[in-house]
PDB file of C-alpha atoms in Angstrom:
ATOM      1  CA  UNK O 463       0.000   0.000   0.000  1.00  0.00           C
ATOM      2  CA  UNK O 464       1.190   3.465  -0.792  1.00  0.00           C
ATOM      3  CA  UNK O 465       0.762   6.339   1.595  1.00  0.00           C
ATOM      4  CA  UNK O 466       0.657  10.048   0.952  1.00  0.00           C
ATOM      5  CA  UNK O 467       1.673  12.901   3.172  1.00  0.00           C
ATOM      6  CA  UNK O 468      -0.900  15.707   3.271  1.00  0.00           C
ATOM      7  CA  UNK O 469       0.179  18.857   1.454  1.00  0.00           C
ATOM      8  CA  UNK O 470       0.976  21.801   3.692  1.00  0.00           C
ATOM      9  CA  UNK O 471       0.868  25.423   2.640  1.00  0.00           C
ATOM     10  CA  UNK O 472       4.228  27.104   2.981  1.00  0.00           C
ATOM     11  CA  UNK O 473       4.515  29.572   5.835  1.00  0.00           C
ATOM     12  CA  UNK O 474       4.633  33.163   4.632  1.00  0.00           C
ATOM     13  CA  UNK O 475       8.145  34.534   4.585  1.00  0.00           C
ATOM     14  CA  UNK O 476       9.894  37.766   3.648  1.00  0.00           C
ATOM     15  CA  UNK O 477      11.993  38.151   0.533  1.00  0.00           C
ATOM     16  CA  UNK O 478      13.775  41.498   0.625  1.00  0.00           C
ATOM     17  CA  UNK O 479      15.304  43.144  -2.387  1.00  0.00           C
ATOM     18  CA  UNK O 480      17.513  46.238  -2.559  1.00  0.00           C
ATOM     19  CA  UNK O 481      17.382  48.550  -5.560  1.00  0.00           C
ATOM     20  CA  UNK O 482      20.420  49.086  -7.741  1.00  0.00           C
ATOM     21  CA  UNK O 483      22.957  51.552  -6.378  1.00  0.00           C
ATOM     22  CA  UNK O 484      24.603  53.536  -9.151  1.00  0.00           C
ATOM     23  CA  UNK O 485      28.379  54.048  -9.016  1.00  0.00           C
ATOM     24  CA  UNK O 486      29.427  57.434  -7.660  1.00  0.00           C
ATOM     25  CA  UNK O 487      31.809  59.264 -10.001  1.00  0.00           C
ATOM     26  CA  UNK O 488      33.493  62.651 -10.126  1.00  0.00           C
ATOM     27  CA  UNK O 489      33.512  63.366  -6.392  1.00  0.00           C
ATOM     28  CA  UNK O 490      36.028  66.074  -5.541  1.00  0.00           C
ATOM     29  CA  UNK O 491      37.720  66.631  -2.151  1.00  0.00           C
ATOM     30  CA  UNK O 492      35.420  68.623   0.122  1.00  0.00           C
ATOM     31  CA  UNK O 493      32.298  67.904  -1.944  1.00  0.00           C
ATOM     32  CA  UNK O 494      29.392  65.680  -0.967  1.00  0.00           C
ATOM     33  CA  UNK O 495      27.112  63.154  -2.650  1.00  0.00           C
ATOM     34  CA  UNK O 496      23.984  61.215  -1.821  1.00  0.00           C
ATOM     35  CA  UNK O 497      23.236  57.566  -2.478  1.00  0.00           C
ATOM     36  CA  UNK O 498      19.565  56.831  -1.803  1.00  0.00           C
ATOM     37  CA  UNK O 499      18.461  53.253  -1.175  1.00  0.00           C
ATOM     38  CA  UNK O 500      15.201  51.523  -2.046  1.00  0.00           C
ATOM     39  CA  UNK O 501      13.846  48.318  -0.525  1.00  0.00           C
ATOM     40  CA  UNK O 502      11.076  45.995  -1.659  1.00  0.00           C
ATOM     41  CA  UNK O 503       9.578  43.163   0.356  1.00  0.00           C
ATOM     42  CA  UNK O 504       8.936  40.663  -2.438  1.00  0.00           C
ATOM     43  CA  UNK O 505       7.720  38.055   0.040  1.00  0.00           C
ATOM     44  CA  UNK O 506       4.332  37.344   1.543  1.00  0.00           C
ATOM     45  CA  UNK O 507       5.008  38.312   5.186  1.00  0.00           C
ATOM     46  CA  UNK O 508       5.585  41.703   6.777  1.00  0.00           C
ATOM     47  CA  UNK O 509       9.133  42.342   7.988  1.00  0.00           C
ATOM     48  CA  UNK O 510       9.120  44.096  11.386  1.00  0.00           C
ATOM     49  CA  UNK O 511      12.565  45.742  11.015  1.00  0.00           C
ATOM     50  CA  UNK O 512      15.601  45.631   8.753  1.00  0.00           C
ATOM     51  CA  UNK O 513      19.360  46.189   9.190  1.00  0.00           C
ATOM     52  CA  UNK O 514      21.285  48.184   6.596  1.00  0.00           C
ATOM     53  CA  UNK O 515      25.078  48.051   6.659  1.00  0.00           C
ATOM     54  CA  UNK O 516      27.353  49.971   4.330  1.00  0.00           C
ATOM     55  CA  UNK O 517      31.063  50.639   4.095  1.00  0.00           C
ATOM     56  CA  UNK O 518      32.956  53.522   2.504  1.00  0.00           C
ATOM     57  CA  UNK O 519      36.604  54.098   1.686  1.00  0.00           C
ATOM     58  CA  UNK O 520      38.953  55.929   4.041  1.00  0.00           C
ATOM     59  CA  UNK O 521      38.664  59.674   3.610  1.00  0.00           C
ATOM     60  CA  UNK O 522      34.881  59.547   3.222  1.00  0.00           C
ATOM     61  CA  UNK O 523      32.542  60.216   6.123  1.00  0.00           C
ATOM     62  CA  UNK O 524      28.866  60.730   6.740  1.00  0.00           C
ATOM     63  CA  UNK O 525      27.641  64.339   6.944  1.00  0.00           C
ATOM     64  CA  UNK O 526      25.382  63.347   9.806  1.00  0.00           C
ATOM     65  CA  UNK O 527      25.007  60.437  12.184  1.00  0.00           C
ATOM     66  CA  UNK O 528      21.835  58.752  13.343  1.00  0.00           C
ATOM     67  CA  UNK O 529      20.858  57.266  16.716  1.00  0.00           C
ATOM     68  CA  UNK O 530      19.772  54.008  15.095  1.00  0.00           C
ATOM     69  CA  UNK O 531      23.252  53.410  13.616  1.00  0.00           C
ATOM     70  CA  UNK O 532      26.536  52.069  14.948  1.00  0.00           C
ATOM     71  CA  UNK O 533      29.688  53.444  13.297  1.00  0.00           C
ATOM     72  CA  UNK O 534      33.083  51.755  13.276  1.00  0.00           C
ATOM     73  CA  UNK O 535      36.234  51.303  11.188  1.00  0.00           C
ATOM     74  CA  UNK O 536      37.347  47.964   9.802  1.00  0.00           C
ATOM     75  CA  UNK O 537      41.159  47.900   9.606  1.00  0.00           C
ATOM     76  CA  UNK O 538      42.912  46.871   6.409  1.00  0.00           C
ATOM     77  CA  UNK O 539      43.722  43.209   5.940  1.00  0.00           C
ATOM     78  CA  UNK O 540      45.302  41.156   3.166  1.00  0.00           C
ATOM     79  CA  UNK O 541      44.898  43.432   0.140  1.00  0.00           C
ATOM     80  CA  UNK O 542      41.690  45.108   1.363  1.00  0.00           C
ATOM     81  CA  UNK O 543      41.969  48.753   2.458  1.00  0.00           C
ATOM     82  CA  UNK O 544      40.439  49.984   5.706  1.00  0.00           C
ATOM     83  CA  UNK O 545      36.799  51.044   5.514  1.00  0.00           C
ATOM     84  CA  UNK O 546      34.394  53.150   7.549  1.00  0.00           C
ATOM     85  CA  UNK O 547      31.221  51.184   8.305  1.00  0.00           C
ATOM     86  CA  UNK O 548      27.725  52.134   9.411  1.00  0.00           C
ATOM     87  CA  UNK O 549      25.230  49.510  10.558  1.00  0.00           C
ATOM     88  CA  UNK O 550      21.707  50.876  10.981  1.00  0.00           C
ATOM     89  CA  UNK O 551      18.507  49.283  12.266  1.00  0.00           C
ATOM     90  CA  UNK O 552      15.391  50.591  10.554  1.00  0.00           C
ATOM     91  CA  UNK O 553      12.468  49.858  12.852  1.00  0.00           C
ATOM     92  CA  UNK O 554       9.661  50.275  10.374  1.00  0.00           C
ATOM     93  CA  UNK O 555       7.517  47.361   9.247  1.00  0.00           C
ATOM     94  CA  UNK O 556       8.026  46.560   5.562  1.00  0.00           C
ATOM     95  CA  UNK O 557       4.769  45.335   4.066  1.00  0.00           C
ATOM     96  CA  UNK O 558       4.814  42.879   1.153  1.00  0.00           C
ATOM     97  CA  UNK O 559       4.763  44.513  -2.288  1.00  0.00           C
ATOM     98  CA  UNK O 560       5.581  48.035  -1.057  1.00  0.00           C
ATOM     99  CA  UNK O 561       8.730  49.934  -2.128  1.00  0.00           C
ATOM    100  CA  UNK O 562      10.426  51.933   0.643  1.00  0.00           C
ATOM    101  CA  UNK O 563      13.236  54.436   0.223  1.00  0.00           C
ATOM    102  CA  UNK O 564      15.710  56.424   2.271  1.00  0.00           C
TER     103      UNK O 564
END
């Protein structure tokens, strides 16, 4: 006799996507630039919060800091140069199918 396992619906889960970040060119010493981010929850469940971490080359710094971010420097290793890092927790629910931006 053959048996069958009942089919179960998959639990809803998030599937986050980040929009394309264009390369930054032509930045001169003392000037500034902005790199906005967009997020899309492509999944079927709401995401309660998200962490965004980015790193920049030595010599670059953020114009402003935010309470929801931790800032630190990663020292150089092997052939990688040092980098300045920000890790930020965004405590805003991300609903499925909605695009959010910075």
